Short mmCIF file of C-alpha atoms in Angstrom, two decimals:
data_model
loop_
_atom_site.label_atom_id
_atom_site.label_comp_id
_atom_site.label_asym_id
_atom_site.label_seq_id
_atom_site.Cartn_x
_atom_site.Cartn_y
_atom_site.Cartn_z
CA MET A 236 -0.17 0.17 -0.36
CA LYS A 237 1.28 3.88 -0.93
CA LYS A 238 2.32 5.67 1.57
CA ASP A 239 0.20 8.64 1.90
CA ARG A 240 2.06 11.91 1.06
CA GLU A 241 2.37 15.31 3.15
CA LYS A 242 -0.20 17.90 1.93
CA ILE A 243 -1.26 21.87 2.99
CA ILE A 244 -4.27 24.15 2.27
CA ILE A 245 -3.18 26.71 0.14
CA ALA A 246 -4.38 29.72 0.00
CA TYR A 247 -4.16 32.11 -2.84
CA LEU A 248 -5.81 34.95 -5.48
CA LYS A 249 -8.17 34.32 -7.79
CA ASP A 250 -7.66 36.86 -10.86
CA ILE A 251 -3.51 37.67 -10.62
CA PRO A 252 -1.10 35.15 -11.35
CA LEU A 253 2.27 34.94 -9.85
CA GLU A 254 4.30 34.66 -13.52
CA THR A 255 2.54 38.62 -13.36
CA ILE A 256 3.79 39.16 -9.76
CA TYR A 257 7.47 37.78 -10.51
CA GLU A 258 7.74 40.23 -13.88
CA ARG A 259 6.40 43.01 -11.83
CA HIS A 260 9.45 41.93 -9.29
CA VAL A 261 11.91 41.86 -12.04
CA LEU A 262 11.33 44.76 -13.21
CA SER A 263 11.57 46.54 -10.20
CA PHE A 264 13.77 45.03 -8.40
CA CYS A 265 16.44 43.38 -10.50
CA ASP A 266 18.26 46.36 -12.78
CA GLY A 267 21.65 44.90 -14.06
CA GLN A 268 21.52 42.20 -11.38
CA ARG A 269 21.26 39.11 -11.37
CA LYS A 270 17.88 37.38 -11.62
CA PRO A 271 16.30 35.14 -8.87
CA SER A 272 15.08 31.56 -9.56
CA LYS A 273 12.48 31.78 -11.40
CA THR A 274 10.45 29.66 -9.32
CA ILE A 275 12.37 29.54 -6.43
CA LEU A 276 11.02 33.20 -6.31
CA MET A 277 7.44 31.71 -7.58
CA HIS A 278 6.74 29.71 -4.63
CA LYS A 279 8.31 32.09 -2.17
CA TYR A 280 5.44 35.19 -3.52
CA GLN A 281 2.58 31.86 -3.11
CA TYR A 282 3.95 31.06 0.15
CA LEU A 283 3.70 34.43 1.73
CA LEU A 284 0.89 35.30 -0.03
CA HIS A 285 -1.22 32.06 1.61
CA VAL A 286 0.96 32.77 5.05
CA ILE A 287 -1.47 36.86 4.54
CA ILE A 288 -3.85 35.38 2.81
CA THR A 289 -4.78 33.04 6.49
CA ARG A 290 -3.26 35.49 9.47
CA CYS A 291 -5.65 37.98 7.44
CA LYS A 292 -9.02 35.55 7.29
CA GLN A 293 -8.70 34.31 11.32
CA SER A 294 -8.11 38.40 12.47
CA ASP A 295 -11.01 40.83 13.66
CA GLU A 296 -9.00 42.97 13.13
CA GLY A 297 -8.74 42.33 8.73
CA HIS A 298 -5.07 42.86 9.38
CA CYS A 299 -2.37 40.57 10.53
CA TYR A 300 1.59 40.92 11.38
CA LEU A 301 4.29 40.24 10.10
CA ASN A 302 7.45 39.38 12.24
CA THR A 303 10.04 40.56 9.83
CA GLN A 304 13.26 39.49 11.66
CA PHE A 305 11.89 35.69 11.65
CA TYR A 306 10.50 35.51 7.77
CA ARG A 307 13.54 37.56 7.03
CA ASP A 308 15.43 34.87 7.94
CA SER A 309 13.46 31.42 8.80
CA ILE A 310 12.27 31.37 5.28
CA PHE A 311 12.16 34.38 2.71
CA TYR A 312 15.60 35.59 3.36
CA ASP A 313 17.09 38.78 1.25
CA HIS A 314 13.88 38.33 -0.53
CA TYR A 315 11.64 39.62 1.70
CA ASN A 316 11.94 43.37 1.99
CA ASP A 317 11.51 43.52 -1.64
CA MET A 318 8.56 41.27 -2.30
CA LEU A 319 6.19 42.84 0.33
CA LEU A 320 7.37 46.23 -1.42
CA ASN A 321 6.17 44.48 -4.91
CA LEU A 322 3.13 43.63 -3.21
CA CYS A 323 2.24 47.14 -2.39
CA TYR A 324 3.15 48.49 -5.59
CA MET A 325 0.34 46.61 -7.24
CA GLY A 326 -2.22 46.74 -4.75
CA VAL A 327 -2.78 43.69 -3.44
CA ILE A 328 -1.82 43.71 0.39
CA ASP A 329 -1.41 47.41 2.20
CA ILE A 330 1.46 47.80 4.64
CA GLY A 331 1.12 49.63 8.06
CA GLY A 332 3.50 50.61 10.39
CA TYR A 333 5.80 49.46 13.40
CA VAL A 334 4.97 49.54 17.58
CA VAL A 335 7.96 48.47 18.55
CA GLY A 336 7.79 45.25 21.22
CA LYS A 337 4.45 45.12 20.80
CA HIS A 338 4.00 44.71 17.03
CA SER A 339 5.15 43.42 13.76
CA THR A 340 5.11 45.04 10.09
CA THR A 341 0.77 45.25 10.01
CA ILE A 342 -0.73 43.79 7.10
CA THR A 343 -3.58 44.24 5.59
CA LEU A 344 -4.72 42.24 2.35
CA LEU A 345 -6.74 44.16 0.17
CA LYS A 346 -9.93 42.89 -2.21
CA TRP A 347 -9.37 40.44 -3.86
CA SER A 348 -11.47 36.90 -5.25
CA ILE A 349 -9.36 34.08 -2.87
CA ASP A 350 -9.57 30.25 -3.02
CA TYR A 351 -7.75 27.57 -1.37
CA MET A 352 -6.00 24.66 -3.10
CA THR A 353 -4.43 21.27 -1.96
CA SER A 354 -0.99 21.04 -2.30
CA HIS A 355 1.95 18.59 -1.97
CA ASN A 356 5.07 20.90 -1.92
CA VAL A 357 7.90 19.74 -0.08
CA LYS A 358 8.60 23.43 0.23
CA PHE A 359 5.54 24.44 1.73
CA ILE A 360 5.16 21.59 3.85
CA LYS A 361 8.74 22.32 5.46
CA TRP A 362 7.77 26.26 5.92
CA ALA A 363 4.41 25.23 7.53
CA LYS A 364 6.44 22.94 10.24
CA VAL A 365 9.14 26.33 10.85
CA GLU A 366 6.71 28.39 11.65
CA ALA A 367 4.69 26.08 13.84
CA GLU A 368 7.27 25.32 15.64
CA ARG A 369 8.67 29.38 16.05
CA ARG A 370 5.11 29.51 17.40
CA LYS A 371 5.40 26.52 19.52
CA LYS A 372 8.85 27.98 21.42
CA TYR A 373 8.29 31.75 21.16
CA GLU A 374 7.37 31.86 25.13
CA HIS A 375 7.29 33.95 27.63
CA VAL A 376 10.73 34.76 29.14
CA GLU A 377 11.61 32.43 31.75
CA ALA A 378 12.47 34.22 35.02
CA THR A 379 15.85 33.47 36.30
CA PRO A 380 19.13 35.04 38.12
CA PHE A 381 20.71 35.77 34.86
CA THR A 382 17.23 37.77 33.14
CA ARG A 383 16.83 39.05 36.65
CA LYS A 384 20.20 41.10 36.86
CA TYR A 385 19.54 41.76 32.87
CA MET A 386 16.45 43.23 33.48
CA GLU A 387 18.36 45.38 36.30
CA SER A 388 21.11 46.31 33.76
CA LEU A 389 18.54 46.44 30.97
CA THR A 390 15.32 48.70 32.90
CA CYS A 391 17.97 52.05 32.47
CA LEU A 392 17.31 52.66 28.92
CA ARG A 393 15.89 55.64 28.90
CA LEU A 394 15.08 58.32 25.86
CA THR A 395 16.73 62.07 26.68
CA ARG A 396 16.58 63.97 23.06
CA LYS A 397 13.12 62.29 21.56
CA GLU A 398 12.95 66.02 19.97
CA ASP A 399 16.09 65.85 18.25
CA ALA A 400 15.73 62.18 17.31
CA LEU A 401 12.10 62.70 15.32
CA VAL A 402 13.55 66.07 13.75
CA TYR A 403 17.09 63.48 12.63
CA ILE A 404 14.46 60.92 11.42
CA ASP A 405 12.17 63.94 9.53
CA GLU A 406 15.41 65.79 7.26
CA THR A 407 17.55 62.50 6.56
CA ILE A 408 14.54 59.85 6.14
CA LYS A 409 13.25 61.70 2.59
CA ASP A 410 9.80 58.98 1.69
CA LYS A 411 7.71 59.49 4.91
CA GLN A 412 6.03 56.58 3.75
CA SER A 413 8.29 54.49 3.53
CA HIS A 414 8.82 51.45 5.75
CA SER A 415 12.29 52.84 7.02
CA TYR A 416 10.13 55.98 8.06
CA GLN A 417 7.88 54.64 10.09
CA TYR A 418 9.35 52.18 11.82
CA HIS A 419 12.01 55.03 12.94
CA ARG A 420 9.43 57.06 14.24
CA SER A 421 7.63 54.37 16.14
CA CYS A 422 10.87 53.40 17.71
CA ILE A 423 11.24 57.50 19.55
CA GLU A 424 7.13 58.35 19.74
CA ASP A 425 6.27 54.16 20.86
CA PHE A 426 8.78 53.34 23.07
CA ASN A 427 7.65 53.67 27.11
CA GLU A 428 9.82 53.12 29.79
CA GLY A 429 7.31 51.71 32.40
CA ASP A 430 7.34 48.67 28.83
CA ILE A 431 10.99 47.73 29.04
CA ARG A 432 11.75 44.22 28.80
CA ILE A 433 13.54 41.13 27.33
CA TYR A 434 11.05 40.08 24.69
CA LYS A 435 12.47 36.44 24.20
CA ILE A 436 15.46 34.85 24.37
CA ASP A 437 16.10 32.20 21.39
CA GLU A 438 17.63 28.64 21.51
CA GLN A 439 21.64 30.23 20.89
CA GLY A 440 20.95 31.72 23.98
CA ARG A 441 20.37 35.32 21.73
CA VAL A 442 18.57 37.91 24.42
CA TYR A 443 16.08 40.19 22.08
CA HIS A 444 14.75 43.80 24.25
CA ALA A 445 13.74 47.49 23.10
CA LEU A 446 17.48 48.44 22.09
CA THR A 447 18.17 45.05 19.76
CA SER A 448 15.60 46.55 17.56
CA LEU A 449 16.66 50.25 17.74
CA PRO A 450 18.14 51.42 14.90
CA ARG A 451 21.40 52.57 15.19
CA SER A 452 21.72 55.94 13.78
CA LEU A 453 19.48 56.69 17.37
CA ARG A 454 20.97 54.86 19.39
CA GLU A 455 23.08 58.37 20.32
CA TYR A 456 19.62 59.72 22.05
CA PHE A 457 19.18 57.46 24.50
CA ASN A 458 21.13 57.22 27.58
CA ILE A 459 24.28 55.49 26.21
CA LYS A 460 27.83 56.38 27.90
CA PHE A 461 28.97 54.23 25.03
CA GLU A 462 29.53 50.64 23.36
CA LEU A 463 32.41 48.02 23.07
CA ASP A 464 32.19 46.47 20.00
CA ILE A 465 33.93 43.00 19.03
CA SER A 466 34.99 43.95 15.25
CA ASN A 467 33.97 40.98 12.16
CA SER A 468 32.97 39.06 16.28
CA HIS A 469 31.51 35.68 13.71
CA PRO A 470 34.29 35.22 11.98
CA LEU A 471 36.99 36.13 14.54
CA LEU A 472 34.64 32.87 16.54
CA LEU A 473 36.05 30.70 13.91
CA ASN A 474 39.71 30.76 14.80
CA HIS A 475 38.31 29.00 18.54
CA TYR A 476 37.69 26.10 15.80
CA LEU A 477 40.49 26.67 13.80
CA LEU A 478 43.20 26.40 16.71
CA LYS A 479 41.56 22.90 17.42
CA TYR A 480 41.84 21.33 13.75
CA TYR A 481 45.40 22.04 13.99
CA HIS A 482 46.21 21.49 16.68
CA ILE A 483 47.88 25.29 17.39
CA PRO A 484 48.67 25.43 20.71
CA PHE A 485 47.03 29.13 22.74
CA LYS A 486 50.19 30.06 24.27
CA PHE A 487 52.10 30.05 20.20
CA ILE A 488 49.47 32.31 19.40
CA ARG A 489 49.64 34.45 22.50
CA GLU A 490 53.48 34.42 21.57
CA ALA A 491 53.02 36.12 18.03
CA ASN A 492 50.74 39.21 19.03
CA ALA A 493 52.97 40.04 22.05
CA GLN A 494 56.96 40.16 20.01
CA TYR A 495 55.82 40.25 16.43
CA HIS A 496 52.46 42.13 16.59
CA TYR A 497 49.73 40.29 13.93
CA ASP A 498 53.12 39.46 11.58
CA VAL A 499 52.09 36.78 9.27
CA GLU A 500 55.94 35.86 7.99
CA CYS A 501 57.42 35.61 12.23
CA THR A 502 53.63 33.93 13.27
CA CYS A 503 54.23 31.07 10.56
CA LYS A 504 58.01 30.80 11.57
CA LEU A 505 57.19 30.83 14.85
CA LEU A 506 54.73 27.79 14.71
CA LYS A 507 57.26 25.76 11.80
CA ASN A 508 59.96 26.00 14.54
CA ASN A 509 57.54 24.60 17.22
CA GLY A 510 56.46 21.45 14.80
CA ILE A 511 53.49 23.23 13.73
CA ASP A 512 53.18 23.04 9.89
CA ILE A 513 50.06 24.60 8.71
CA PRO A 514 49.04 26.92 5.39
CA LYS A 515 49.82 30.49 4.78
CA ASP A 516 46.36 31.08 4.43
CA ILE A 517 45.00 29.95 7.95
CA VAL A 518 47.44 32.74 9.14
CA GLU A 519 46.51 35.26 8.20
CA TYR A 520 42.99 34.85 8.41
CA ILE A 521 43.79 33.98 12.20
CA ILE A 522 45.61 37.37 12.31
CA ASN A 523 43.05 39.26 9.89
CA THR A 524 40.02 38.58 12.20
CA GLN A 525 42.28 39.70 15.31
CA ARG A 526 43.62 42.77 14.40
CA GLY A 527 39.39 43.42 13.25
CA THR A 528 40.82 43.98 10.06
CA PHE A 529 39.14 40.78 7.86
CA TYR A 530 36.61 42.81 5.98
CA ASP A 531 39.23 45.15 4.14
CA ASP A 532 39.96 43.04 2.09
CA PHE A 533 36.94 41.85 0.35
CA VAL A 534 35.62 45.92 0.59
CA SER A 535 38.28 46.07 -1.81
CA VAL A 536 37.48 43.67 -4.20
CA PHE A 537 33.81 44.80 -4.49
CA GLY A 538 34.50 48.83 -4.36
CA ASP A 539 31.62 50.27 -6.11
CA MET A 540 29.60 48.09 -3.49
CA GLU A 541 28.90 50.25 0.26
CA ARG A 542 31.09 48.84 3.11
CA SER A 543 28.04 47.59 4.89
CA GLU A 544 26.71 45.96 1.91
CA VAL A 545 29.66 44.23 0.99
CA LYS A 546 29.95 42.47 5.07
CA LYS A 547 26.76 41.29 5.21
CA ARG A 548 27.03 39.59 1.76
CA VAL A 549 30.53 37.70 2.42
CA PHE A 550 29.06 37.17 5.90
CA SER A 551 26.01 35.06 5.01
CA GLN A 552 27.70 33.98 1.94
CA VAL A 553 30.66 32.39 3.73
CA PHE A 554 28.78 31.56 6.30
CA TYR A 555 25.46 30.72 6.06
CA SER A 556 25.45 29.34 2.71
CA HIS A 557 24.43 25.67 2.54
CA ILE A 558 26.46 23.29 1.96
CA THR A 559 23.94 22.02 -0.37
CA ASP A 560 24.59 25.24 -2.67
CA ARG A 561 25.40 24.54 -6.40
CA TYR A 562 25.00 28.27 -7.34
CA VAL A 563 28.43 29.84 -5.66
CA SER A 564 28.20 33.53 -5.26
CA LYS A 565 30.85 35.91 -6.03
CA PHE A 566 31.67 36.95 -2.35
CA CYS A 567 32.46 32.94 -1.91
CA LYS A 568 34.36 32.49 -4.60
CA ALA A 569 36.49 35.46 -3.61
CA PHE A 570 36.59 34.12 -0.23
CA ILE A 571 38.01 30.59 -1.48
CA GLU A 572 39.56 32.07 -2.76
CA ARG A 573 41.93 33.70 -0.31
CA TYR A 574 41.55 32.20 2.18
CA PRO A 575 41.67 28.08 0.53
CA SER A 576 42.11 25.95 3.67
CA VAL A 577 39.86 27.99 5.67
CA TRP A 578 37.19 27.40 3.17
CA ALA A 579 37.74 23.62 3.28
CA VAL A 580 37.64 24.09 7.21
CA ILE A 581 34.22 25.89 7.35
CA ARG A 582 32.87 23.69 4.48
CA SER A 583 33.82 20.01 6.30
CA MET A 584 32.06 21.80 9.97
CA LYS A 585 28.89 22.10 8.11
CA LEU A 586 29.49 18.73 6.73
CA ARG A 587 30.07 17.49 10.03
CA THR A 588 26.74 19.75 11.55
CA ASP A 589 24.04 19.63 8.89
CA ASP A 590 24.50 23.78 8.09
CA LYS A 591 24.57 24.64 11.20
CA LEU A 592 27.66 26.67 11.99
CA PRO A 593 26.10 29.86 11.95
CA LEU A 594 23.91 28.84 15.25
CA THR A 595 27.24 27.28 16.59
CA MET A 596 28.92 30.49 16.77
CA MET A 597 25.41 32.10 18.16
CA ARG A 598 25.85 30.26 20.73
CA ALA A 599 29.94 30.76 21.10
CA GLU A 600 29.24 34.87 20.96
CA SER A 601 26.14 34.20 23.51
CA LEU A 602 28.25 32.20 25.81
CA LEU A 603 31.46 34.71 25.65
CA PHE A 604 28.80 37.56 26.11
CA ARG A 605 26.69 36.04 29.78
CA LEU A 606 30.13 35.94 31.13
CA ILE A 607 31.67 39.38 30.58
CA LEU A 608 27.73 40.03 31.80
CA LYS A 609 27.87 38.56 34.86
CA GLU A 610 31.56 39.82 35.33
CA CYS A 611 30.31 43.68 34.69
CA TRP A 612 26.88 43.15 37.22
CA SER A 613 29.51 42.14 40.36
CA ARG A 614 31.56 45.10 39.80
CA GLY A 615 27.76 46.37 40.50
CA TYR A 616 28.09 48.13 37.06
CA ARG A 617 24.92 48.23 34.41
CA VAL A 618 25.28 46.53 31.51
CA VAL A 619 22.78 44.84 29.06
CA ASN A 620 24.24 43.46 25.20
CA LEU A 621 23.96 43.88 21.37
CA HIS A 622 24.83 40.67 20.51
CA ASP A 623 28.33 41.00 20.11
CA ALA A 624 28.21 44.37 21.91
CA LEU A 625 28.15 45.21 25.29
CA VAL A 626 25.77 48.08 26.04
CA VAL A 627 27.16 51.10 28.55
CA PHE A 628 24.12 53.31 29.88
CA ASP A 629 25.25 56.94 31.62
CA VAL A 630 23.44 56.92 35.57
CA GLU A 631 25.40 56.32 38.67
CA ALA A 632 25.98 52.87 39.10
CA ASN A 633 28.59 53.36 35.49
CA GLU A 634 29.89 57.15 36.75
CA HIS A 635 33.24 56.09 37.25
CA VAL A 636 33.64 52.59 34.82
CA THR A 637 36.01 53.97 32.17
CA ILE A 638 36.36 52.09 28.86
CA ASP A 639 39.50 49.93 29.84
CA GLU A 640 38.32 49.03 32.50
CA LEU A 641 35.90 47.16 29.96
CA THR A 642 37.62 46.52 27.39
CA ALA A 643 39.71 44.24 29.66
CA ILE A 644 36.67 42.47 30.79
CA VAL A 645 35.84 41.53 26.72
CA GLU A 646 39.84 40.18 26.54
CA HIS A 647 39.74 38.36 29.37
CA VAL A 648 37.22 36.28 28.81
CA TYR A 649 37.64 36.40 24.98
CA HIS A 650 41.35 34.61 25.79
CA ARG A 651 39.70 32.04 28.18
CA PHE A 652 38.39 30.22 24.65
CA GLY A 653 42.47 31.05 22.97
CA LEU A 654 40.10 34.30 20.39
CA PHE A 655 41.90 38.02 20.59
CA PRO A 656 39.42 40.25 19.84
CA THR A 657 39.86 43.98 18.27
CA VAL A 658 37.52 46.21 20.40
CA LYS A 659 36.43 49.44 19.81
CA ALA A 660 34.80 51.93 21.42
CA GLU A 661 32.15 53.68 20.12
CA ILE A 662 30.94 57.26 22.93
CA GLY A 663 27.40 58.00 22.93
CA GLY A 664 25.46 60.70 21.78
#
């Protein structure tokens, strides 16, 4: 007897073909760029429309809220924002504002004819399971000694220059109907000191709250004394695994840093003299990530792109790529050409861990910062973290804290794991 195939009921629009939506997407967002796979993108549109239709139909208000971070990172990836805008331009949906900490983007489905069909598409079934798993795990943050101490610091957050922030937003974002404008305004107008809390802690231990969703350009309008940021944090974390993979004792990296100040040739010679003969690009990678200059080589290669975009592309397509991906992007190719031996280690790790390398690195980062936070709290300081950055509030408890003292704490914790970070300080507004 043949085993029953899994199936899913998919909602769709009867009077607008997916082909038309795809063609408009290419016209609007792929000018001079490589076109996305037609089949993949049409599947994404079909599932996104299904999500919007079903959510809106289930809502008493006739609209739904979509969590941008979840759908962008877990299902639709880089296409997500463009897909929403395209549907908005075509009059399929209307996009409302945000309320930070309460709800995400408001989506209203406009008047279109709707129907339903049964589908055996494995992608749709997989995405539905991903959504169900997220709903199951999205629970109230449990009160623990860690979360209680975290909240003691987090509740020190204050919006100290509200009017200046609103003026800045009005002057710098010209399109007053855009997502960006609405979101920036919401971050300021809806900020409520009485509702400061941890929204969630994910499986990797990353903590989410009002600051993690706050655009970087708006932080200076809050009572932040300074921030300490780890340069190229995730690429640096890979060093921990490279040292293990090549059996490089931590003491030699410490010695090379102290004596030769990140000189590649001298470090290679030191290792070789101690019976450790490894590829030169491994040493170059370790040194460049320790210096905080990992992305500089790629910025020079792709000089026609903004630095932030180069960092995003290299990071996502090297560390977040799947081992089964058939298409190797130009960013990944540039990395392989620059660091072939490092890529071999990354590939071997992905093969062993079922493409969960990014999650492994996030967990490692969370562990490091929990140790850093606990040390700071033990000294009475009011600090929180933004994943790979330490945020120090301008409050009485932090009156005597110095950048040098906190930098030393960060470096000490990282050194315990064989890592030498470059810590950059950014003074608050």
